[in-house]
Amino acid sequence: MYHRAILAVLAAVFPVAWGDVSPAPLTAEQVAGAYPPSVPGADNWFPTSLFGFEGCDERNRSWKGNINEAYDDANLIVNLDGVKNNINWNEAAALEFLGPAALNRDQQGQIQAVFANAATVKPRWSLIPNWIHVRCDDLLHYCPDPCAAARTGNDPQDLAAYARNPAQSADGYPEINYCPQFFTLQNLGSAIERGVSNKNRLRSSELSRYENRGSIMLHEMLHLDLVANSVKSSPNPQVKDLTVKYHVDGGTKEERVYGPALTKILARYLPFTGPKTGYFVQRSDDNLLYFALAKYVQSKIGFYPFIPQISDKIEGPPKVPNDRPTILKYTNTGDKVASFVDADITGKGCAVGANAVADVEIVGLSDDSFYPADYLSQKQNWINQLIADNAAPTDGIPDPVCVGDFPPDGTQFVYKGEGADAINKFCGQKQYWDKQLVSPVSMTDGVNKALGVDESYPVNNGSGRLWLQIAFSEDSCVGSVSFTQGTDDASKLKHCVDRFSKILNGCNTGPPDKKYGGSLNDACAVYRMKTVGTADPNPLTLKGLSELGAFKCKDTDTSAIGGSGSILAGTCTCWYEALPGNTAVFDKPAGGTCESITKSPGSTFTAKPTKRSLREPAPVVETAASGGDEVKARATRKWFA
């Protein structure tokens, strides 16, 4: 009680001045609701505390708790030995996110100082509290995203938070506003648990999979002069969201440095004149963030999360892995913009006001001579793993038909990792494995038959749904195909996963971690993959019988298969007008003609298919009843009859 009483007096009498800004005193109510409680401690005379929380409880009672938890998580990330102190400038995390030691030597002291200050979150020893005003009421109406124009291809709803320094804030305190997207993210503990429990070592090596509310909190905190100790860019420079220009797929892009890929590109930037690499990485928020996050993840999972890799030398297939999100290949082009096969952008948050954009043109990248030999050996090993993992299937699976590299603006996508997870879930549903996929004309009794099977899975933090479908082909196919094929559970799962993975990994789909989907035809099975908004209808809906036109039949032509002696002699070949390539063979109605059949036949078999010496499967011979009941071919969403 004694501490609480004096704190209100200290906050009122000694509000911290930031540069030329003197904030208004906090009220006793604001001090009482602060987190953590602003009580002197052994390490910090006064810790930096969060106050305000306007609009948080009003929107959702869990939001304030999520913010407080993220604050603790951010402190866990940055309070790691090797981050807050004693950075090893020659190990992978520092080399890949902060640049080679020879090109950041002049900035190493300041970079270390930023992390040391962020670990205590105070600009210098203080007898009075430091405060960060947090809120959820979006005073600037920046949720949706103010940075959308600088993040081509990102959903405008993906802004998680934005930060303002005292000169720009409403009350003279450092400020962070949290958008609804922030609260859809996982916490730090869940992110680490997923990595530790994942049996796929490469999947666990994708750093972007560990993004969490704590890392977003740290990103926004680094924008604040209080945290970076950069009031008026002294003694450290302000930390910003830089923008880079780079050449990709025949054009020049200009985008913010968000995500592991572009931060690694910036850290390889080799200016021909002027400031060296370290000048830029020390000012780039995500470079600092992903260094700290990579180190923290490594300390918890036991190995360095090395994906993605940036390389100018790739030995073995794929030579130009433009459809591989794990390796980004570049070519230095003299005094022109460095040419990349592709690059990955991950939306996050943005600074406002004084933290405006600074432009960097990626003209050349540092070669291997700047890096230690043991790191280069590690890097080559990682690339070899990725090449083996991403090698195109050699089992004769046809190539997919892709949406394309540059789909129209607003086209939904799925990140590779989420897509792979969904594929494994869909293909692993054993209740579908023996389902026979057929065309509408072959549904008849519908026993264990389906036109197709589809499911959807939430992706992109709940803002989209990935639809996966296996259906019978509409392109001149007869008979049936199984949902999957194999001799045991493992081979059946693999058969399905391999074909969807060919769509996921085999398409040149813009930024390497963003997949826009497509389709793949394998014999008479069609595999489809498409992402839409959460509220959008199923984009893979199959046509109903009423949409297929007239039901037509004719005498089966047996001239090439034994004439009048054929088992099919005296039968009818039928089809729907809209699907002339999908046919089925039925018995001719007693005393009638094939042309008299105007509806889908009844549900009894009069003969079973017999084995023939031909390679194609024998058609099913089914009873046709003129004027019989129409089969309900779409009884459920999975198109079962």
XYZ file of C-alpha atoms in Angstrom:
641
model
C 0.000 0.000 0.000
C 2.882 2.346 0.780
C 4.365 1.876 -2.690
C 0.985 2.392 -4.360
C 0.476 5.629 -2.483
C 3.816 7.175 -3.417
C 3.597 6.049 -7.041
C 0.659 8.269 -7.858
C 2.574 11.189 -6.366
C 5.743 10.334 -8.326
C 3.800 9.945 -11.555
C 2.050 13.247 -11.023
C 5.044 15.247 -9.847
C 7.748 13.704 -12.032
C 6.256 12.683 -15.385
C 9.065 11.586 -17.726
C 9.897 14.084 -20.462
C 10.698 12.646 -23.906
C 12.721 15.075 -25.958
C 10.597 18.220 -26.142
C 7.419 16.409 -25.012
C 6.188 16.579 -21.407
C 3.328 14.112 -20.835
C 0.402 14.733 -18.569
C 0.549 13.033 -15.152
C -1.117 9.633 -14.805
C -4.139 9.337 -12.600
C -4.144 7.131 -9.530
C -6.570 4.816 -11.365
C -4.178 4.472 -14.314
C -1.270 3.692 -11.995
C -3.329 1.109 -10.105
C -4.274 -0.669 -13.341
C -0.735 -0.718 -14.769
C 1.113 -3.916 -15.702
C 3.449 -4.929 -14.260
C 2.746 -3.005 -11.052
C 5.202 -0.121 -11.069
C 6.969 -1.010 -7.826
C 10.735 -0.625 -7.368
C 12.636 -3.888 -7.801
C 16.143 -5.242 -7.303
C 17.176 -4.992 -10.968
C 15.089 -2.036 -12.118
C 14.518 0.746 -9.637
C 11.264 1.227 -11.476
C 10.249 -1.166 -14.276
C 8.577 0.098 -17.422
C 4.845 -0.584 -17.136
C 1.879 -0.664 -19.490
C -1.124 1.499 -18.712
C -4.377 2.591 -20.284
C -5.837 -0.432 -22.135
C -8.593 1.742 -23.628
C -11.023 -0.254 -25.742
C -9.516 -3.620 -24.789
C -11.908 -5.006 -22.202
C -14.783 -3.408 -24.078
C -13.951 -5.474 -27.179
C -13.010 -8.708 -25.454
C -12.303 -9.438 -21.805
C -9.319 -11.609 -22.712
C -7.501 -8.896 -24.666
C -5.895 -7.141 -21.705
C -4.558 -10.461 -20.466
C -3.225 -11.251 -23.949
C -1.360 -7.921 -24.037
C 0.152 -8.457 -20.585
C 1.201 -11.986 -21.542
C 2.755 -10.682 -24.785
C 4.716 -8.104 -22.771
C 6.147 -10.901 -20.611
C 6.878 -13.002 -23.716
C 8.680 -10.098 -25.408
C 10.877 -9.761 -22.335
C 11.646 -13.495 -22.405
C 12.807 -13.226 -26.024
C 15.114 -10.281 -25.466
C 16.426 -11.260 -22.007
C 18.470 -14.138 -23.401
C 22.223 -14.414 -22.986
C 23.661 -13.900 -26.451
C 20.974 -11.304 -27.196
C 20.963 -8.853 -24.296
C 24.721 -9.365 -23.959
C 27.680 -11.125 -25.560
C 26.333 -11.374 -29.118
C 28.409 -13.843 -31.125
C 28.799 -11.954 -34.396
C 30.144 -14.998 -36.253
C 27.290 -17.439 -35.627
C 24.372 -18.056 -37.985
C 21.681 -15.871 -36.397
C 23.910 -12.786 -36.285
C 25.362 -13.378 -39.759
C 21.959 -13.910 -41.375
C 19.997 -11.103 -39.686
C 22.638 -8.549 -38.648
C 25.121 -9.026 -41.498
C 28.711 -10.277 -41.712
C 30.998 -8.964 -38.990
C 33.225 -7.080 -41.420
C 30.230 -5.021 -42.601
C 28.621 -4.185 -39.238
C 31.687 -3.739 -37.020
C 31.095 0.001 -36.570
C 27.499 -0.628 -35.436
C 28.022 -3.660 -33.199
C 28.260 -1.572 -30.036
C 24.996 0.261 -30.724
C 23.153 -2.904 -31.814
C 24.191 -4.592 -28.560
C 23.156 -1.488 -26.621
C 19.652 -1.566 -28.114
C 19.150 -5.164 -26.989
C 20.631 -4.430 -23.557
C 18.286 -1.490 -23.121
C 15.273 -3.429 -24.436
C 16.032 -6.130 -21.867
C 15.407 -3.632 -19.046
C 13.028 -1.350 -20.990
C 14.336 1.869 -19.525
C 16.434 4.530 -21.236
C 18.732 4.929 -18.256
C 18.709 4.406 -14.497
C 15.560 6.099 -13.256
C 14.124 7.073 -9.918
C 10.690 7.448 -11.469
C 8.489 5.064 -13.470
C 8.590 4.653 -17.246
C 5.284 4.101 -19.023
C 3.972 2.737 -22.319
C 0.387 3.625 -23.156
C -1.358 0.596 -24.690
C -4.807 0.699 -26.242
C -7.215 -1.191 -28.498
C -9.482 1.684 -29.620
C -7.527 2.538 -32.815
C -7.554 6.330 -32.514
C -6.004 6.709 -35.965
C -8.345 4.201 -37.645
C -5.312 2.275 -38.873
C -6.911 -1.137 -38.393
C -7.213 -2.108 -41.309
C -3.674 -1.669 -42.368
C -2.061 1.719 -43.115
C 0.870 -0.120 -44.648
C -1.186 -2.070 -47.191
C 0.121 -0.042 -50.118
C 3.671 -0.898 -49.088
C 2.922 -4.598 -48.724
C 1.710 -5.651 -52.125
C -0.324 -8.815 -51.989
C -1.089 -8.784 -48.262
C -4.578 -8.878 -46.875
C -5.332 -5.302 -45.729
C -6.751 -6.747 -42.526
C -3.444 -8.233 -41.373
C -2.057 -5.262 -39.391
C -1.497 -6.533 -35.868
C -0.399 -3.310 -34.133
C 1.137 0.107 -34.620
C 3.398 2.255 -32.447
C 3.812 6.001 -31.879
C 6.524 7.881 -30.061
C 5.567 10.676 -27.643
C 5.830 13.419 -30.271
C 3.079 11.709 -32.280
C 0.941 10.172 -29.526
C -2.204 11.669 -28.093
C -0.914 12.267 -24.545
C 2.880 12.506 -24.793
C 3.583 8.901 -23.757
C 5.040 6.140 -25.941
C 2.028 4.315 -27.341
C 1.138 0.968 -28.930
C -2.289 0.273 -30.388
C -3.353 -3.341 -30.905
C -5.610 -4.389 -33.778
C -7.959 -7.406 -33.721
C -5.478 -9.388 -35.837
C -3.002 -9.339 -32.932
C -5.318 -11.396 -30.761
C -5.668 -14.183 -33.323
C -1.959 -15.050 -33.031
C -0.481 -17.740 -30.795
C 1.502 -16.946 -27.666
C 5.214 -17.647 -27.359
C 4.771 -20.849 -25.369
C 2.397 -22.357 -27.938
C 4.751 -21.438 -30.783
C 7.667 -23.204 -29.103
C 5.524 -26.217 -28.198
C 4.501 -26.651 -31.825
C 8.145 -26.577 -32.903
C 9.338 -29.010 -30.256
C 6.516 -31.492 -30.918
C 6.762 -31.402 -34.720
C 8.444 -34.574 -35.945
C 9.317 -32.934 -39.261
C 12.731 -31.342 -38.606
C 12.518 -29.084 -41.662
C 9.060 -27.857 -40.709
C 10.412 -26.973 -37.272
C 13.242 -25.059 -38.958
C 10.908 -22.472 -40.547
C 11.376 -19.356 -38.415
C 8.120 -17.749 -39.564
C 6.195 -20.573 -37.868
C 7.265 -19.137 -34.509
C 5.772 -15.668 -34.962
C 3.610 -14.927 -31.943
C 2.029 -12.135 -29.930
C 5.258 -11.687 -27.959
C 7.320 -11.162 -31.116
C 4.773 -8.629 -32.378
C 4.980 -6.857 -29.018
C 8.782 -6.738 -29.258
C 8.576 -5.449 -32.849
C 6.384 -2.543 -31.742
C 8.431 -1.847 -28.620
C 11.620 -1.533 -30.681
C 9.979 1.321 -32.572
C 9.753 3.279 -29.309
C 12.599 5.600 -28.354
C 12.111 4.460 -24.746
C 13.053 0.892 -25.658
C 15.737 1.550 -28.302
C 17.190 4.460 -26.267
C 16.944 6.629 -29.358
C 15.352 9.944 -28.353
C 16.274 12.338 -31.169
C 18.282 9.387 -32.605
C 20.731 9.527 -29.730
C 22.675 7.667 -28.500
C 21.182 5.014 -30.834
C 19.378 5.595 -34.142
C 15.620 5.152 -34.273
C 14.425 1.694 -35.308
C 12.123 1.808 -38.324
C 10.371 -0.317 -40.910
C 12.713 0.142 -43.868
C 11.705 -0.299 -47.475
C 13.851 -2.095 -50.039
C 13.802 -2.175 -53.810
C 14.811 -5.383 -55.522
C 14.464 -7.002 -58.914
C 12.252 -10.078 -59.200
C 10.762 -11.993 -62.114
C 11.283 -9.254 -64.684
C 10.234 -6.267 -62.596
C 11.266 -4.112 -59.649
C 9.452 -4.372 -56.334
C 9.519 -1.913 -53.458
C 8.387 -3.421 -50.181
C 8.800 -3.120 -46.450
C 11.391 -5.269 -44.739
C 9.030 -7.676 -42.997
C 9.602 -11.367 -42.441
C 12.675 -13.630 -42.365
C 13.370 -13.536 -46.104
C 13.634 -9.793 -46.696
C 15.498 -9.260 -43.426
C 18.083 -11.794 -44.579
C 18.284 -10.048 -47.943
C 18.904 -6.701 -46.239
C 21.601 -8.293 -44.051
C 23.437 -9.408 -47.220
C 23.166 -5.935 -48.753
C 26.591 -4.726 -49.889
C 26.587 -0.968 -50.611
C 29.107 0.121 -53.225
C 29.566 3.478 -51.488
C 28.410 5.167 -48.313
C 27.281 3.434 -45.106
C 27.913 -0.282 -44.809
C 25.420 -3.081 -44.108
C 25.367 -2.512 -40.352
C 24.046 1.036 -40.808
C 20.848 -0.352 -42.312
C 20.267 -3.483 -40.230
C 20.562 -1.546 -36.964
C 17.721 0.675 -38.169
C 15.550 -2.210 -39.423
C 13.044 -3.384 -36.824
C 12.485 -6.893 -38.146
C 16.222 -7.535 -38.527
C 16.643 -6.965 -34.800
C 13.460 -8.853 -33.971
C 14.201 -11.967 -36.024
C 17.752 -12.169 -34.706
C 16.393 -12.235 -31.151
C 13.540 -14.613 -32.038
C 15.871 -17.013 -33.875
C 18.192 -17.109 -30.875
C 15.312 -17.728 -28.470
C 13.803 -20.468 -30.636
C 17.230 -22.101 -30.981
C 17.621 -22.124 -27.194
C 14.307 -23.958 -26.824
C 14.228 -26.464 -29.698
C 17.946 -27.250 -29.702
C 18.832 -26.240 -33.276
C 18.908 -23.111 -35.408
C 15.699 -22.414 -37.406
C 17.466 -21.764 -40.708
C 14.585 -21.496 -43.213
C 14.497 -19.561 -45.528
C 17.977 -19.464 -47.029
C 19.332 -16.767 -49.344
C 21.911 -18.015 -51.824
C 23.615 -17.180 -55.107
C 24.955 -20.718 -55.510
C 22.697 -23.737 -55.555
C 24.130 -27.079 -56.606
C 21.776 -29.683 -58.016
C 18.049 -29.479 -58.723
C 16.151 -27.280 -58.595
C 18.561 -24.955 -60.407
C 16.193 -22.008 -60.096
C 13.847 -22.866 -57.242
C 11.295 -20.162 -57.918
C 8.556 -22.423 -56.642
C 10.455 -23.286 -53.465
C 9.758 -20.971 -50.544
C 12.733 -22.306 -48.623
C 15.559 -21.081 -50.907
C 15.693 -17.639 -52.510
C 18.234 -17.425 -55.317
C 19.760 -14.114 -56.351
C 22.140 -12.871 -59.020
C 24.300 -9.789 -58.550
C 23.953 -7.587 -61.619
C 26.778 -5.091 -61.409
C 25.492 -1.611 -60.654
C 21.859 -2.606 -61.259
C 19.289 -3.841 -58.791
C 20.157 -7.346 -57.599
C 17.907 -9.877 -59.293
C 15.983 -12.329 -57.110
C 14.020 -15.323 -58.193
C 11.441 -14.370 -55.579
C 11.086 -12.948 -52.099
C 8.781 -13.427 -49.147
C 6.843 -10.663 -47.383
C 5.165 -11.265 -44.047
C 2.881 -8.539 -42.707
C 3.244 -7.429 -39.130
C 2.818 -3.850 -37.949
C 4.154 -0.435 -38.787
C 5.525 2.627 -37.086
C 3.756 5.948 -37.408
C 4.951 9.517 -37.633
C 8.637 9.938 -36.895
C 9.289 6.299 -37.746
C 8.695 6.947 -41.426
C 10.018 4.773 -44.233
C 13.645 4.910 -45.335
C 14.440 3.511 -48.766
C 17.260 1.111 -49.574
C 17.955 -0.117 -53.096
C 19.413 -3.611 -53.111
C 22.156 -3.188 -55.704
C 24.598 -5.939 -54.739
C 24.843 -8.634 -52.088
C 27.876 -9.784 -50.149
C 29.524 -12.959 -51.417
C 30.860 -15.905 -49.453
C 34.215 -14.243 -48.790
C 32.592 -12.187 -46.015
C 31.465 -15.256 -44.058
C 33.322 -17.734 -41.791
C 34.086 -21.163 -43.251
C 32.150 -23.085 -40.594
C 29.010 -21.046 -41.319
C 29.362 -21.624 -45.072
C 29.630 -25.356 -44.399
C 26.453 -25.222 -42.298
C 24.670 -23.235 -44.957
C 25.526 -25.696 -47.728
C 24.245 -28.542 -45.579
C 20.953 -26.699 -45.019
C 20.550 -26.012 -48.725
C 21.234 -29.666 -49.537
C 18.488 -30.678 -47.105
C 16.051 -28.262 -48.697
C 16.876 -29.366 -52.237
C 16.253 -32.983 -51.266
C 13.014 -32.068 -49.517
C 11.738 -29.921 -52.374
C 12.837 -32.076 -55.290
C 10.023 -32.637 -57.737
C 8.388 -36.068 -57.426
C 9.817 -38.637 -59.831
C 6.895 -41.068 -59.674
C 5.205 -39.845 -62.841
C 2.686 -37.512 -61.224
C 1.492 -35.029 -63.893
C 2.295 -31.339 -63.605
C -0.385 -29.128 -62.035
C -2.336 -26.338 -63.684
C -1.460 -23.324 -61.515
C -3.272 -20.105 -60.743
C -0.077 -18.278 -61.739
C 2.722 -16.123 -60.377
C 0.790 -12.858 -60.287
C -2.932 -13.481 -59.749
C -5.358 -10.545 -59.596
C -5.225 -8.278 -56.569
C -7.175 -9.699 -53.671
C -6.613 -13.345 -54.630
C -6.447 -15.376 -51.437
C -3.394 -17.496 -50.686
C -2.199 -20.026 -48.145
C 1.264 -20.184 -46.625
C 3.130 -23.375 -47.511
C 3.323 -24.688 -43.953
C -0.406 -24.299 -43.324
C -1.169 -25.822 -46.710
C 0.944 -28.883 -45.944
C -0.784 -29.311 -42.585
C -4.224 -29.159 -44.210
C -3.227 -31.654 -46.915
C -2.094 -34.169 -44.323
C -5.332 -33.786 -42.381
C -7.501 -34.149 -45.475
C -5.627 -37.116 -46.913
C -5.504 -38.821 -43.527
C -9.289 -39.187 -43.205
C -9.648 -42.948 -43.558
C -13.427 -42.829 -43.928
C -12.843 -41.548 -47.470
C -10.086 -43.922 -48.540
C -12.331 -46.599 -50.088
C -14.831 -44.131 -51.511
C -15.309 -44.636 -55.260
C -15.374 -41.392 -57.231
C -17.611 -41.488 -60.292
C -19.273 -39.169 -62.783
C -22.928 -38.124 -62.234
C -24.120 -40.581 -64.851
C -22.651 -43.477 -62.852
C -24.064 -42.544 -59.450
C -27.229 -44.730 -59.737
C -27.544 -46.444 -56.338
C -24.728 -44.361 -54.896
C -23.463 -47.192 -52.677
C -19.971 -46.132 -51.532
C -19.861 -43.675 -54.436
C -19.274 -39.946 -54.614
C -18.882 -37.309 -57.302
C -16.102 -35.858 -55.184
C -14.918 -35.220 -51.650
C -13.946 -31.809 -50.335
C -13.093 -30.252 -46.995
C -12.001 -26.802 -45.859
C -9.502 -25.741 -43.200
C -8.984 -22.347 -41.502
C -5.751 -20.593 -42.555
C -4.083 -17.182 -42.231
C -5.040 -16.782 -38.594
C -8.686 -17.493 -39.346
C -9.062 -14.902 -42.138
C -9.278 -17.520 -44.890
C -10.285 -21.096 -45.628
C -8.293 -23.540 -47.733
C -10.507 -25.883 -49.764
C -9.161 -29.249 -50.916
C -11.067 -31.557 -53.254
C -10.691 -34.855 -55.064
C -13.320 -35.393 -57.755
C -13.965 -37.522 -60.818
C -12.704 -35.946 -64.019
C -15.137 -34.407 -66.485
C -12.718 -35.016 -69.347
C -13.745 -38.174 -71.254
C -13.526 -40.577 -68.335
C -15.579 -43.688 -67.586
C -15.714 -46.074 -64.649
C -14.503 -44.980 -61.211
C -11.383 -44.110 -59.224
C -10.647 -44.521 -55.535
C -10.106 -41.562 -53.217
C -6.579 -42.886 -52.760
C -4.570 -45.955 -53.676
C -2.024 -48.149 -51.946
C -1.344 -51.447 -50.249
C -1.234 -50.164 -46.671
C -2.049 -47.059 -44.642
C 1.312 -45.411 -45.310
C 1.177 -45.847 -49.077
C -2.471 -44.722 -49.245
C -1.694 -41.548 -47.320
C 1.374 -40.896 -49.470
C -0.571 -41.334 -52.726
C -2.975 -38.544 -51.768
C -0.404 -36.238 -50.134
C 2.009 -36.464 -53.086
C -0.597 -35.224 -55.549
C -1.751 -32.269 -53.480
C 1.873 -31.464 -52.620
C 2.606 -31.270 -56.349
C 0.096 -28.395 -56.509
C 1.399 -26.794 -53.315
C 5.086 -27.000 -54.231
C 4.998 -27.272 -57.996
C 3.418 -23.944 -58.881
C 5.265 -20.650 -59.445
C 3.026 -18.676 -57.184
C 4.486 -15.249 -56.497
C 6.180 -14.683 -53.125
C 7.623 -18.067 -52.245
C 5.714 -18.797 -49.069
C 2.361 -17.768 -50.578
C 0.513 -20.451 -52.505
C -2.472 -19.618 -54.687
C -3.310 -23.207 -55.604
C -4.441 -24.889 -58.784
C -5.489 -28.314 -59.982
C -3.944 -31.579 -61.086
C -5.424 -34.290 -63.318
C -4.146 -37.805 -62.692
C -5.981 -40.314 -64.914
C -9.655 -39.815 -64.003
C -9.047 -38.121 -60.623
C -8.861 -34.339 -60.303
C -7.140 -32.741 -57.305
C -8.076 -29.119 -56.590
C -6.767 -26.596 -54.085
C -8.063 -23.058 -53.540
C -8.159 -20.516 -50.698
C -11.041 -18.068 -50.178
C -12.222 -15.688 -47.487
C -13.836 -17.120 -44.391
C -17.301 -15.950 -45.410
C -16.978 -16.993 -49.057
C -18.838 -20.049 -50.363
C -17.142 -23.262 -51.416
C -15.300 -22.360 -54.657
C -15.078 -26.013 -55.702
C -18.800 -26.765 -55.740
C -19.630 -29.459 -58.256
C -22.569 -29.108 -60.614
C -25.914 -30.530 -59.580
C -27.930 -32.774 -61.892
C -30.231 -29.905 -62.799
C -27.210 -28.045 -64.199
C -26.039 -30.888 -66.454
C -28.642 -30.609 -69.177
C -30.614 -33.426 -70.763
C -29.940 -37.089 -69.979
C -29.223 -38.867 -73.281
C -28.591 -42.461 -74.335
C -27.743 -44.371 -77.503
C -27.020 -47.955 -78.458
C -23.562 -48.985 -77.297
C -21.099 -49.304 -80.155
C -19.526 -52.772 -79.838
C -18.027 -52.955 -83.311
C -14.473 -52.815 -81.938
C -15.016 -55.167 -78.978
C -16.627 -58.308 -80.415
C -19.796 -57.014 -82.052
C -22.914 -59.010 -81.198
C -20.829 -61.383 -79.105
C -19.691 -58.667 -76.725
C -21.015 -58.561 -73.180
C -22.070 -54.988 -74.001
C -24.179 -55.926 -76.996
C -27.747 -54.762 -76.525
C -26.852 -52.150 -73.908
C -27.180 -48.363 -73.812
C -24.404 -45.808 -73.448
C -25.692 -42.778 -71.532
C -24.408 -39.334 -70.597
C -25.478 -35.890 -69.480
C -25.573 -33.239 -72.179
C -23.104 -30.996 -70.323
C -20.659 -33.890 -69.815
C -20.512 -35.790 -73.107
C -17.178 -37.342 -72.180
C -18.527 -38.997 -69.028
C -20.493 -42.064 -70.064
C -21.872 -45.196 -68.450
C -23.344 -48.371 -69.919
C -26.747 -49.740 -68.846
C -29.069 -52.563 -69.904
C -31.558 -51.553 -72.562
C -35.119 -51.319 -71.199
C -37.180 -54.381 -72.032
C -39.192 -53.653 -75.161
C -37.781 -50.141 -75.322
C -35.032 -48.178 -77.002
C -32.017 -46.388 -75.633
C -33.369 -43.070 -76.883
C -36.453 -43.540 -74.660
C -34.357 -43.152 -71.510
C -34.698 -39.541 -70.382
C -33.685 -39.726 -66.728
C -30.896 -41.238 -64.707
C -31.551 -44.976 -64.371
C -32.742 -46.853 -61.331
C -30.664 -48.462 -58.654
C -30.357 -52.192 -59.416
C -27.545 -54.014 -61.146
C -28.289 -56.774 -63.634
C -24.719 -57.658 -64.451
C -21.318 -57.158 -62.963
C -18.335 -56.032 -65.022
C -16.161 -58.845 -66.287
C -12.426 -58.738 -66.704
C -11.218 -58.034 -70.196
C -7.811 -58.053 -71.791
C -8.063 -54.327 -72.468
C -6.008 -51.935 -70.322
C -8.936 -49.694 -69.432
C -11.379 -50.871 -66.731
C -14.570 -52.524 -67.908
C -17.612 -50.265 -67.634
C -20.238 -51.078 -65.045
C -23.421 -52.455 -66.575
C -26.438 -51.160 -64.716
C -30.202 -51.483 -65.095
C -31.929 -48.544 -66.755
C -35.548 -47.828 -65.986
C -37.256 -45.401 -68.293
C -38.801 -42.675 -66.192
C -37.135 -43.971 -63.021
C -36.422 -41.842 -59.987
C -33.674 -39.292 -60.367
C -30.659 -40.084 -58.244
C -29.718 -37.515 -55.620
C -26.099 -37.051 -56.531
C -25.322 -34.385 -53.953
C -26.860 -35.572 -50.729
C -24.114 -34.022 -48.600
C -21.403 -31.410 -48.856
C -18.955 -34.182 -49.708
C -21.085 -34.996 -52.728
C -22.028 -38.439 -51.509
C -25.240 -40.002 -52.785
